[in-house]
Short mmCIF file of C-alpha atoms in Angstrom, two decimals:
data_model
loop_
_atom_site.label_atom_id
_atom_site.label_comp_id
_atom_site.label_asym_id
_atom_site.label_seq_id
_atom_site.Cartn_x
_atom_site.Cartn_y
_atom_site.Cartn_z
CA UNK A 508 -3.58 -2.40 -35.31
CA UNK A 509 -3.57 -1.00 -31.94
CA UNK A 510 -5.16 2.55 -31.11
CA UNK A 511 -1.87 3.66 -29.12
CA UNK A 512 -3.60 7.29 -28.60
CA UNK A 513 -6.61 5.67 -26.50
CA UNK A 514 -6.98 7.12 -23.10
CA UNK A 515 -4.45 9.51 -23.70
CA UNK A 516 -5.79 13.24 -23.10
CA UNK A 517 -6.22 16.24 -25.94
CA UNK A 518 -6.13 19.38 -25.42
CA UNK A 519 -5.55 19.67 -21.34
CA UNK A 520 -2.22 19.58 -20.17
CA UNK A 521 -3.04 19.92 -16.87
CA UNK A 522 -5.30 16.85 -16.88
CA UNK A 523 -3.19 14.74 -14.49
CA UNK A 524 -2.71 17.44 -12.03
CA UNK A 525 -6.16 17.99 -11.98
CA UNK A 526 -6.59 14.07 -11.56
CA UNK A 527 -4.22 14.52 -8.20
CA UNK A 528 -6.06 17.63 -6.89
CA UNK A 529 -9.16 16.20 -7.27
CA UNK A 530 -7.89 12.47 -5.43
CA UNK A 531 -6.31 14.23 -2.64
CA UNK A 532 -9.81 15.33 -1.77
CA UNK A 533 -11.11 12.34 -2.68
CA UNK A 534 -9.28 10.22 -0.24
CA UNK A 535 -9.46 12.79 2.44
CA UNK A 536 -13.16 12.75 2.39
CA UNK A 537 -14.34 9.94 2.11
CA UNK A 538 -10.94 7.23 2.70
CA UNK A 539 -9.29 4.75 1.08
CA UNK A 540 -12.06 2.25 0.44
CA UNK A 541 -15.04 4.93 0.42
CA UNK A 542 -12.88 7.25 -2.99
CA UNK A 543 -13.25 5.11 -5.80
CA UNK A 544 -11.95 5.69 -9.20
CA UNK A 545 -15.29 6.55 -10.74
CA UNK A 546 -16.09 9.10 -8.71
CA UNK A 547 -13.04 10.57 -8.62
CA UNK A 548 -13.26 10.76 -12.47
CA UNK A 549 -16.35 12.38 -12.29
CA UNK A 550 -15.39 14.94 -9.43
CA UNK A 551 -12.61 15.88 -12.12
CA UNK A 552 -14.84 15.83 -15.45
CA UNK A 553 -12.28 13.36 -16.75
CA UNK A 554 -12.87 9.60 -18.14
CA UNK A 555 -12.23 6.76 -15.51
CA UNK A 556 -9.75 5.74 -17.89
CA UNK A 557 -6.99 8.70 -17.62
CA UNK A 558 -6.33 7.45 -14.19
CA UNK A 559 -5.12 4.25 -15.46
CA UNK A 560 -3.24 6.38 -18.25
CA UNK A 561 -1.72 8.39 -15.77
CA UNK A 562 -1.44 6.55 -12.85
CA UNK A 563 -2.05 2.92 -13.16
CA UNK A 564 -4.52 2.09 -10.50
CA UNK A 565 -6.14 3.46 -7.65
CA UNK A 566 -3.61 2.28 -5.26
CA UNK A 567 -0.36 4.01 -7.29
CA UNK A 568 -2.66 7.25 -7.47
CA UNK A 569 -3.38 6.83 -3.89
CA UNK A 570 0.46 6.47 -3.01
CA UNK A 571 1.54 9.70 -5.42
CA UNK A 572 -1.01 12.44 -4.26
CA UNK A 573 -0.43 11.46 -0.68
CA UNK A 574 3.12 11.59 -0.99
CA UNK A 575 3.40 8.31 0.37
CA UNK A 576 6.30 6.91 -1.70
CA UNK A 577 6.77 4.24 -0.33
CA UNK A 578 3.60 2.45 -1.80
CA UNK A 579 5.58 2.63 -5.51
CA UNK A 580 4.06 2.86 -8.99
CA UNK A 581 2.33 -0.83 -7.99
CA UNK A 582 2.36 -1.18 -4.44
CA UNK A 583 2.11 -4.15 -3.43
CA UNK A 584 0.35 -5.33 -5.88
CA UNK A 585 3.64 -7.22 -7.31
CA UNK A 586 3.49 -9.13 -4.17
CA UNK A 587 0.30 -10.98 -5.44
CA UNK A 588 1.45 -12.25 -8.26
CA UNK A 589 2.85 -15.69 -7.69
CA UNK A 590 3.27 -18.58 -5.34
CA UNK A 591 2.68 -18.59 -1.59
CA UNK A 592 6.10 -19.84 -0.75
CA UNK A 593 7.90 -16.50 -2.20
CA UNK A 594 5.32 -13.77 -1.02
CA UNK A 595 7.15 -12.67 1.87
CA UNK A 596 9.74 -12.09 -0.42
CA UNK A 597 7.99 -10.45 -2.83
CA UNK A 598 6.27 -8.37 0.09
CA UNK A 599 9.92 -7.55 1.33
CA UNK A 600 10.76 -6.06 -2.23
CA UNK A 601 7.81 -3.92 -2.35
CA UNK A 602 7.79 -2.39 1.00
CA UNK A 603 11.95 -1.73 0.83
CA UNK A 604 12.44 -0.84 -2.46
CA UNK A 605 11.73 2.76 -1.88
CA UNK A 606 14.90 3.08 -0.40
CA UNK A 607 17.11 1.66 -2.94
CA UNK A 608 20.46 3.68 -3.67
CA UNK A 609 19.51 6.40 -1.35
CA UNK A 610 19.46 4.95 2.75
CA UNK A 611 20.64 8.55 4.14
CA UNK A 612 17.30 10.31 2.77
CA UNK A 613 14.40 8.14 1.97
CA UNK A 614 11.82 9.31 0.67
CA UNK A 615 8.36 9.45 1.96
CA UNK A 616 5.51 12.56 3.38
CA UNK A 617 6.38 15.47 3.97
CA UNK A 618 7.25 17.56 7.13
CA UNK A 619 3.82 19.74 6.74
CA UNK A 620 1.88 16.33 6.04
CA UNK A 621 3.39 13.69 8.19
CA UNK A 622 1.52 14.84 11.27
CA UNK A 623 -1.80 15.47 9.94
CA UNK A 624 -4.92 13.07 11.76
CA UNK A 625 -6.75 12.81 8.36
CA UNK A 626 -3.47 11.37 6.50
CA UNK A 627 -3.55 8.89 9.09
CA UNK A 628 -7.11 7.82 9.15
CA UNK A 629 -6.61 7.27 4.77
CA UNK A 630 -3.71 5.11 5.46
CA UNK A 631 -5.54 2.75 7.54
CA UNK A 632 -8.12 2.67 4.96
CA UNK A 633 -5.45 1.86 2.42
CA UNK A 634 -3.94 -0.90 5.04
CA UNK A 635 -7.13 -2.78 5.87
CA UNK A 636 -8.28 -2.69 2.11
CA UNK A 637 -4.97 -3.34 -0.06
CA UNK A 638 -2.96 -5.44 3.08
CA UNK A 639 -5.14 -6.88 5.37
CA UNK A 640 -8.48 -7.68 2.32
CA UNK A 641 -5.98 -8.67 -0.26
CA UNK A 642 -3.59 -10.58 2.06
CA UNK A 643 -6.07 -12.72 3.27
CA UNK A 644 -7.85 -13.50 0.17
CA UNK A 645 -4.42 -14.68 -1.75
CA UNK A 646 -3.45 -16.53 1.75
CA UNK A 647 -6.92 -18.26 2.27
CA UNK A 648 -7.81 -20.77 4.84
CA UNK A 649 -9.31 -19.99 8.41
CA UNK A 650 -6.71 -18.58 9.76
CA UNK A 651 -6.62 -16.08 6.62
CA UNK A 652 -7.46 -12.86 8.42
CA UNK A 653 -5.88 -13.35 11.38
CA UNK A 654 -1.99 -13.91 9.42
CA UNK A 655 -3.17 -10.81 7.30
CA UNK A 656 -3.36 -8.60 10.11
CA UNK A 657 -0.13 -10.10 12.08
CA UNK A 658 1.60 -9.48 8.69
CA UNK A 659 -0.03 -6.12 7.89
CA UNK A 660 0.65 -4.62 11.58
CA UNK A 661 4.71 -5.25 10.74
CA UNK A 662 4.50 -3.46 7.58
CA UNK A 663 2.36 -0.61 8.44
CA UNK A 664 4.59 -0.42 11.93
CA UNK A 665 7.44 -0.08 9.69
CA UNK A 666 5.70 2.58 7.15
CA UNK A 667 4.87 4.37 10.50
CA UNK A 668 8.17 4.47 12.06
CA UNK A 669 10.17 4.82 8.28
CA UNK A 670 7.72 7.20 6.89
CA UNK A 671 4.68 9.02 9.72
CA UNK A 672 7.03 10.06 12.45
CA UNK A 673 10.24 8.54 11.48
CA UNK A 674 12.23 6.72 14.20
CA UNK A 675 15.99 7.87 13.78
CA UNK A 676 17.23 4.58 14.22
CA UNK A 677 14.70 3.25 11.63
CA UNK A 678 14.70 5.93 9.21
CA UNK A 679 18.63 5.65 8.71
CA UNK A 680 18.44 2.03 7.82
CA UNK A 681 19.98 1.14 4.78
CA UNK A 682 17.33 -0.96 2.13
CA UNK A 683 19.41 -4.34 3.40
CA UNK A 684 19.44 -3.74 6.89
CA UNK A 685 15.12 -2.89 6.88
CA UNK A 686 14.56 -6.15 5.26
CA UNK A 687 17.00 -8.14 7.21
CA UNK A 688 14.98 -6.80 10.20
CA UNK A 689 11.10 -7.14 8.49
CA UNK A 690 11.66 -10.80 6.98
CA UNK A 691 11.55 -12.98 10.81
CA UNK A 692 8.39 -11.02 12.10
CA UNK A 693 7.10 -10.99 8.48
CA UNK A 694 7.70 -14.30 8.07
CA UNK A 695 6.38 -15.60 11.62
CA UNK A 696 3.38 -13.54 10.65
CA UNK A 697 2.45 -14.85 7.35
CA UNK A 698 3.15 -18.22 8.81
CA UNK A 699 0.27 -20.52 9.30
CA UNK A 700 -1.56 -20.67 12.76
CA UNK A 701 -0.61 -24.54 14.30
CA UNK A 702 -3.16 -25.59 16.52
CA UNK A 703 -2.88 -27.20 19.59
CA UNK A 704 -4.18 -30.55 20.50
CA UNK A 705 -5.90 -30.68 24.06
CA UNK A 706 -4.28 -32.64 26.64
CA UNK A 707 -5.86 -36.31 27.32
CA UNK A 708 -7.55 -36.87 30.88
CA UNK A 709 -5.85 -39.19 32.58
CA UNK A 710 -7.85 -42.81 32.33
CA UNK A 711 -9.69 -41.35 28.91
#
């Protein structure tokens, strides 16, 4: 029988908003990649293990207490799971489903944060490690990092101009119309790199 009360917290209500307190910091101190889940526990006298009650993973926590919404409850973590020939799709539905049902005020930072340097600096952290790192392990091959970063500099571009310091023009896209504008660059990005034969010398 299972223990369906394991990892859930007694006695402190305000356990998860400690959790997000304590994150915040986290990832403002030390980054993306440098605040792991472990020490975040600890810096809230909390087991490792109410974060995943809470908040699923590192990268959903990450998302909440910076108030970046659009990295969802699994980020793109959806987009890993499968086969190559639908992750740009899957990619699509995680960076554009923020804006489902609601194209005339998406969601996203807000106006005291959007401008801050340090939110910034986390957010490349959280690019390089969960886009670029990931990306290029699921895509593999030598040309890996190189399609990881093509593909990561459309979606971060599009998190910048949707979400940072919103673009009118971008910001009032519709969920259809963003994707129908990410999928050829994403696509062309993810693509693999074709290399070019060099030309034959005449009498070779």
């Amino acid at each position: 029988m299972l223990n369906k009360s394991r990892g859930r917290p007694r006695g402190r209500p305000r356990t998860r908003e400690r959790i997000a307190e304590v994150a915040r910091q986290e990832f403002l101190e030390h980054g993306y990649r440098g605040a792991t889940v472990r020490g975040i526990a600890a810096a809230a006298e909390v087991d490792s293990a109410l974060i995943s009650y809470h908040f699923g993973s590192k990268e959903a926590l990450f998302g909440e207490v910076m108030e970046l919404q659009c990295i969802g409850a699994r980020g793109l973590s959806a987009a890993f799971e499968g086969d190559l020939a639908g992750l740009a799709d899957r990619i699509l539905d995680a960076v554009t489903s923020a804006w489902e049902g609601d194209a005339a005020a998406p969601p996203g930072l807000d106006g005291a944060a959007m401008g801050r340097e340090e939110v910034m600096i986390v957010l490349r952290g959280y690019l390089e490690s969960e886009v670029v790192g990931r990306l290029a392990e699921f895509l593999g091959g030598t040309d890996a990092r190189a399609r990881a970063t093509a593909a990561a500099t459309v979606i971060g571009g599009f998190i910048f101009t949707r979400y940072l310091n919103p673009l009118p023009s971008v910001q009032s896209l519709s969920s259809g119309e963003a994707r129908g504008i990410l999928e050829p660059s994403l696509r062309a990005a993810l693509a693999p790199r074709v290399r070019r034969r060099p030309y034959a010398r005449m009498g070779a």
